[in-house]
Short mmCIF file of C-alpha atoms and ligand atoms in Angstrom, two decimals:
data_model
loop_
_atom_site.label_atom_id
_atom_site.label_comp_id
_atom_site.label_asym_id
_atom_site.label_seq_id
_atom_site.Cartn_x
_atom_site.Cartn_y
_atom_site.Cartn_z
CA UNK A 1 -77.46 137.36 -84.28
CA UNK A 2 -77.35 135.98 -88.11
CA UNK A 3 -76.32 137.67 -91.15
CA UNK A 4 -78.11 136.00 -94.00
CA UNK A 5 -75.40 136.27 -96.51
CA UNK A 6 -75.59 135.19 -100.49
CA UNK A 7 -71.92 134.75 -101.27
CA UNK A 8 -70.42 137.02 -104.24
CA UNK A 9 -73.25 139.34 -104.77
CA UNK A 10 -72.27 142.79 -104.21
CA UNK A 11 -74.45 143.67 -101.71
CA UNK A 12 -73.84 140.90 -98.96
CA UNK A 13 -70.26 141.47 -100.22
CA UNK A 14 -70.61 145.63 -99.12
CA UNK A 15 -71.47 144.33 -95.58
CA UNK A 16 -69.08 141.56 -95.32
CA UNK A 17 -66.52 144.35 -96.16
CA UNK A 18 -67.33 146.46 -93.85
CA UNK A 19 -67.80 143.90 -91.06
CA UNK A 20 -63.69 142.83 -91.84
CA UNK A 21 -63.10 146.62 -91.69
CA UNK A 22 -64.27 146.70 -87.74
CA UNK A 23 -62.68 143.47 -86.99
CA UNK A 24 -65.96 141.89 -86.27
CA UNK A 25 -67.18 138.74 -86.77
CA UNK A 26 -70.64 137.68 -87.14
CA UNK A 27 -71.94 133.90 -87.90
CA UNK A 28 -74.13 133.53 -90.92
CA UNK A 29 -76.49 131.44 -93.05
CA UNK A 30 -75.25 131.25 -96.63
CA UNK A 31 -78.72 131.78 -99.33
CA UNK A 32 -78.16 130.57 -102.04
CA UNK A 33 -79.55 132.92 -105.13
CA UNK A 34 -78.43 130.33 -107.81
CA UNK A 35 -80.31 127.99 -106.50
CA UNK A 36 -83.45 130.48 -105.68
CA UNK A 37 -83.07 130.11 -101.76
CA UNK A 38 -84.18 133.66 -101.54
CA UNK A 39 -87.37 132.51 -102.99
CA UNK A 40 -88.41 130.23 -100.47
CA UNK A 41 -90.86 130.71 -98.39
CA UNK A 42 -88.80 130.24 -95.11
CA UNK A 43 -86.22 132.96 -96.57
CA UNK A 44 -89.67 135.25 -97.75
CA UNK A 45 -90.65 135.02 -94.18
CA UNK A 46 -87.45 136.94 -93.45
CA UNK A 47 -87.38 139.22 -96.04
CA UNK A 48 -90.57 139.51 -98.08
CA UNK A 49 -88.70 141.57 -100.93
CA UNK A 50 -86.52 138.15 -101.12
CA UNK A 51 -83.37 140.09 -101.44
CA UNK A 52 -79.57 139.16 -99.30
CA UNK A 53 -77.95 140.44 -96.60
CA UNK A 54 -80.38 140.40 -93.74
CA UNK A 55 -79.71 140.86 -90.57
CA UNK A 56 -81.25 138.86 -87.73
CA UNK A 57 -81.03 140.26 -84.53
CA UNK A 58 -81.33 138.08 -81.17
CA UNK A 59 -84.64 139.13 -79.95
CA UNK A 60 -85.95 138.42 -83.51
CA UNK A 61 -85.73 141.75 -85.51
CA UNK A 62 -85.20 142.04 -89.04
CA UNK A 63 -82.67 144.58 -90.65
CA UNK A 64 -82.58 144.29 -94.47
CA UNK A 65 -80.58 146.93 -96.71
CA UNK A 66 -76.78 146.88 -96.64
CA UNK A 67 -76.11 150.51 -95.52
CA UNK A 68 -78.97 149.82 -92.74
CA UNK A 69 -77.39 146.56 -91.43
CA UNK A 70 -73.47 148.76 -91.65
CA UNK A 71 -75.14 152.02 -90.02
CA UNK A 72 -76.07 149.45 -86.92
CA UNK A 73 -72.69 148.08 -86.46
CA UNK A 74 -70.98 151.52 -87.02
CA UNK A 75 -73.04 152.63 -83.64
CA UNK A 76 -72.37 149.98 -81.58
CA UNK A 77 -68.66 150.03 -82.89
CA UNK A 78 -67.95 153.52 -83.85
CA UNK A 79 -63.88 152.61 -84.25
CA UNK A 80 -62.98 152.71 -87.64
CA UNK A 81 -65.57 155.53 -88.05
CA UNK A 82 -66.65 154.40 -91.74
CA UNK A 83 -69.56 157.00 -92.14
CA UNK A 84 -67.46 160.04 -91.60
CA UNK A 85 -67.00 161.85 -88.44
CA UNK A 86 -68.38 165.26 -87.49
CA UNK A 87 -71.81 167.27 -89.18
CA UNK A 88 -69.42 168.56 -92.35
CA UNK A 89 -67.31 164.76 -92.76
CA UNK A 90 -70.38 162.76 -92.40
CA UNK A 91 -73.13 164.55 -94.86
CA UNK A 92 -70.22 164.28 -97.57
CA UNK A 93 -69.41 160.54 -96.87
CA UNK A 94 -73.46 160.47 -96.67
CA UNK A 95 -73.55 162.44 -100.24
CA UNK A 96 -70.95 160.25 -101.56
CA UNK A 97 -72.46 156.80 -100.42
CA UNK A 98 -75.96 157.70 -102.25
CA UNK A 99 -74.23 159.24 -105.14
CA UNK A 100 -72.64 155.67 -105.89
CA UNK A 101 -75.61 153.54 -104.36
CA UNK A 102 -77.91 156.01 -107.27
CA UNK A 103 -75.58 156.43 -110.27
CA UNK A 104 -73.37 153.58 -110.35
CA UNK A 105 -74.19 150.76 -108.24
CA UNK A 106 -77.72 150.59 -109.97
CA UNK A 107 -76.86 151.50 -113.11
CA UNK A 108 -73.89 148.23 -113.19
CA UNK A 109 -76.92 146.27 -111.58
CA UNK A 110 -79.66 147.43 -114.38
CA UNK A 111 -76.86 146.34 -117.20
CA UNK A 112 -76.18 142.96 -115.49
CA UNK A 113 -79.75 141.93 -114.15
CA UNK A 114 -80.86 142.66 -118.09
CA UNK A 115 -78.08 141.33 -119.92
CA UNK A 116 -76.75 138.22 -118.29
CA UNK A 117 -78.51 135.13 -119.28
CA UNK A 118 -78.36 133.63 -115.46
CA UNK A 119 -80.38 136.47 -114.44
CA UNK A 120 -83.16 135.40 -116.47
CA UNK A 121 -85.57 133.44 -113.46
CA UNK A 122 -84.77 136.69 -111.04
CA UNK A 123 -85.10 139.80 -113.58
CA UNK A 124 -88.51 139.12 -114.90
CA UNK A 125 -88.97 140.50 -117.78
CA UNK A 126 -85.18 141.12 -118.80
CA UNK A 127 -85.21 144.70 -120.75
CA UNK A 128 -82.48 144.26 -122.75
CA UNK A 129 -82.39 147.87 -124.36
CA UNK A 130 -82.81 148.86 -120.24
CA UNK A 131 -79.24 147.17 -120.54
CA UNK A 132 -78.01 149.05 -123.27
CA UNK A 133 -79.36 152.44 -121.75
CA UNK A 134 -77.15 152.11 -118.70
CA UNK A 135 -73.83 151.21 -120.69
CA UNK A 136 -73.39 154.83 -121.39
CA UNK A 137 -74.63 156.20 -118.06
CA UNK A 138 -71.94 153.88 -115.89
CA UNK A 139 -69.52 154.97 -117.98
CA UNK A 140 -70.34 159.19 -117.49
CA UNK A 141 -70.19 158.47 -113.55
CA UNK A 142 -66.96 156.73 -114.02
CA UNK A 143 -65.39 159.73 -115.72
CA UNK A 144 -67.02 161.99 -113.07
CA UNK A 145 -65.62 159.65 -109.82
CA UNK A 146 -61.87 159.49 -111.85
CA UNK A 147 -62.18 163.58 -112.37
CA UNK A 148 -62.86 163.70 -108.29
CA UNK A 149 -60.33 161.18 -107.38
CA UNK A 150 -57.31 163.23 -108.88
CA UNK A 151 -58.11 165.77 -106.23
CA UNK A 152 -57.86 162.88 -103.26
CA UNK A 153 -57.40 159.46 -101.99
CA UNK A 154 -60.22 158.20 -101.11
CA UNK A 155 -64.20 158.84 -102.76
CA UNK A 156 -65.37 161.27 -99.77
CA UNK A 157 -62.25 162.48 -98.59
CA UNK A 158 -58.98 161.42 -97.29
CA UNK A 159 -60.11 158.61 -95.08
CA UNK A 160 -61.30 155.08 -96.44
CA UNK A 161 -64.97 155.10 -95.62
CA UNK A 162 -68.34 153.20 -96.19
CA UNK A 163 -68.05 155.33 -99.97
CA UNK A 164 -65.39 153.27 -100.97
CA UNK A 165 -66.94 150.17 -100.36
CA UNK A 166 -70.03 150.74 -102.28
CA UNK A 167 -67.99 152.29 -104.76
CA UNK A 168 -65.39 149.37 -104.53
CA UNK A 169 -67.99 146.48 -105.14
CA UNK A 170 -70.17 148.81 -107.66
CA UNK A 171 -67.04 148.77 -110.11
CA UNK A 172 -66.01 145.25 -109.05
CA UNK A 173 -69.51 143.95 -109.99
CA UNK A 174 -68.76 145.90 -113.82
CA UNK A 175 -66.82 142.34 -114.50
CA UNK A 176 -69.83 140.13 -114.36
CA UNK A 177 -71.42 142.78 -116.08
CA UNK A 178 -69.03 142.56 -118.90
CA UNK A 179 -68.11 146.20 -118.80
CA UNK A 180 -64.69 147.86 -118.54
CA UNK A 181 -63.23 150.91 -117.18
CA UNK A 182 -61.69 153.11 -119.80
CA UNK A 183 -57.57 152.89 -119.44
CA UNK A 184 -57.71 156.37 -119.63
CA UNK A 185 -59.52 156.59 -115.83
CA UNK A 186 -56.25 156.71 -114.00
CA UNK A 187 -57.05 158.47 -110.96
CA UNK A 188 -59.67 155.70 -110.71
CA UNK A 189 -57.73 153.08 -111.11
CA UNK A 190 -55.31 154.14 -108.83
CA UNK A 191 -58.25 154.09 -106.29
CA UNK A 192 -59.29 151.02 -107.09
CA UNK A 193 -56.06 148.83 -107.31
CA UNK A 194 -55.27 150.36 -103.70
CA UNK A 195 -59.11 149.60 -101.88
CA UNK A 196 -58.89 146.77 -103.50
CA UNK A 197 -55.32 146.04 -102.19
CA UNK A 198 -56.68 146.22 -98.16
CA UNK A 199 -57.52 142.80 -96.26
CA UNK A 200 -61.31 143.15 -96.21
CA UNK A 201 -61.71 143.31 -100.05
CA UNK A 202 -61.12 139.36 -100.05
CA UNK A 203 -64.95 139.25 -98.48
N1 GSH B 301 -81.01 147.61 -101.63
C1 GSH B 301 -80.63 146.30 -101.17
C2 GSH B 301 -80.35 145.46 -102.42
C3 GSH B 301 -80.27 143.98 -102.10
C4 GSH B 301 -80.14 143.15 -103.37
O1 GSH B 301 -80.60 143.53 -104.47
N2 GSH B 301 -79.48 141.99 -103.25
C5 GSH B 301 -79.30 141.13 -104.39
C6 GSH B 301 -77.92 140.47 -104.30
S1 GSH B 301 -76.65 141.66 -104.52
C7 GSH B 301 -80.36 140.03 -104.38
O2 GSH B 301 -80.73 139.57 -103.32
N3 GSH B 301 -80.85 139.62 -105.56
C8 GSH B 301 -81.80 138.58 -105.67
C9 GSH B 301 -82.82 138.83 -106.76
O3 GSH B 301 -82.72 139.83 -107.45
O4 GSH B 301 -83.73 138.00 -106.92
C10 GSH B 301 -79.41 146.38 -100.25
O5 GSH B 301 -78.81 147.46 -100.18
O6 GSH B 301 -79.07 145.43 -99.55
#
């Protein structure tokens, strides 16, 4: 088995995360985006949409998508249960997940992949009122997450689950894409300083 990893990016980062969470360990080939690894043909080979993580398996299949590579380790090591537990606990860790993955996570991604000038080679063309059209959206979800947050600990409920790590690296990845968190998001921070605080937020 190989996870095909690309350092700091915020996906690879969401399964590295979660892989610390379960205590596992998992050897891996670093891509390297800078320097357009995921462009080449030997890495297209592996995943023709030439994005990171993948997931090589030992007889040879392919898993791309971070919450598809997690959702295989969470069955064959259910202990943390990270995707809820239970019909009720896991649609609203499952609600939570692709509210995130749809109205943060992309919307941080759309502002940095259009705005930052080393994303020029790999966001063809950069849209940089695409950019400015996001700004405001990130910024509503924030206010909606902090609003939810004063009512609990964690994003889906009052366990740490796979929610908090997409929502972890979607706010973590607002740096790069020079945009801040209103002081005035409390509950939020509060969240974040403390997921941010656990061992498996230094992947
Ligand atoms: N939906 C995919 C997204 C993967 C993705 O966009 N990865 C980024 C790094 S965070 C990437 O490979 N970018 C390279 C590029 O855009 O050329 C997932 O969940 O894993």
């Amino acid at each position: 088995m190989k996870l095909y990893d690309g350092g700091r990016a915020p996906n690879p980062r969401r399964v590295k995360i979660f892989l610390a969470e379960k205590g596992l360990t998992v050897p891996m080939e670093q891509v390297d985006l800078g320097q357009m690894a995921h462009k080449s043909p030997e890495y297209t080979a592996i995943n023709p949409l030439q994005r990171v993580p993948a997931l090589q398996l030992d007889d040879g299949t392919i898993i791309t998508e971070s919450i598809a590579i997690c959702r295989y380790f969470e069955v064959l090591h259910p202990e943390p249960p990270l995707f809820g537990q239970g019909a009720k606990d896991a649609a609203i860790v499952e609600m939570w997940q692709r509210r995130i993955e749809f109205h943060l996570l992309a919307q941080v991604a759309h502002v940095f992949r259009n705005s930052h000038p080393a994303m020029k080679e790999m966001e063809v063309p950069q849209v940089p009122a695409w950019a400015d059209a996001n700004k405001p959206r990130v910024m509503d979800f924030l206010t909606l997450l902090d609003r939810e947050l004063k009512a609990r600990r964690y994003i889906a409920g009052d366990r740490y689950t796979v929610a908090d790590i997409t929502g972890m690296i979607a706010v973590d990845f607002m740096k790069p894409a020079k945009l801040s968190a209103p002081e005035t998001l409390t509950n939020l921070k509060r969240w974040h300083d403390e997921v941010s605080a656990r061992p498996s937020a230094k992947a």
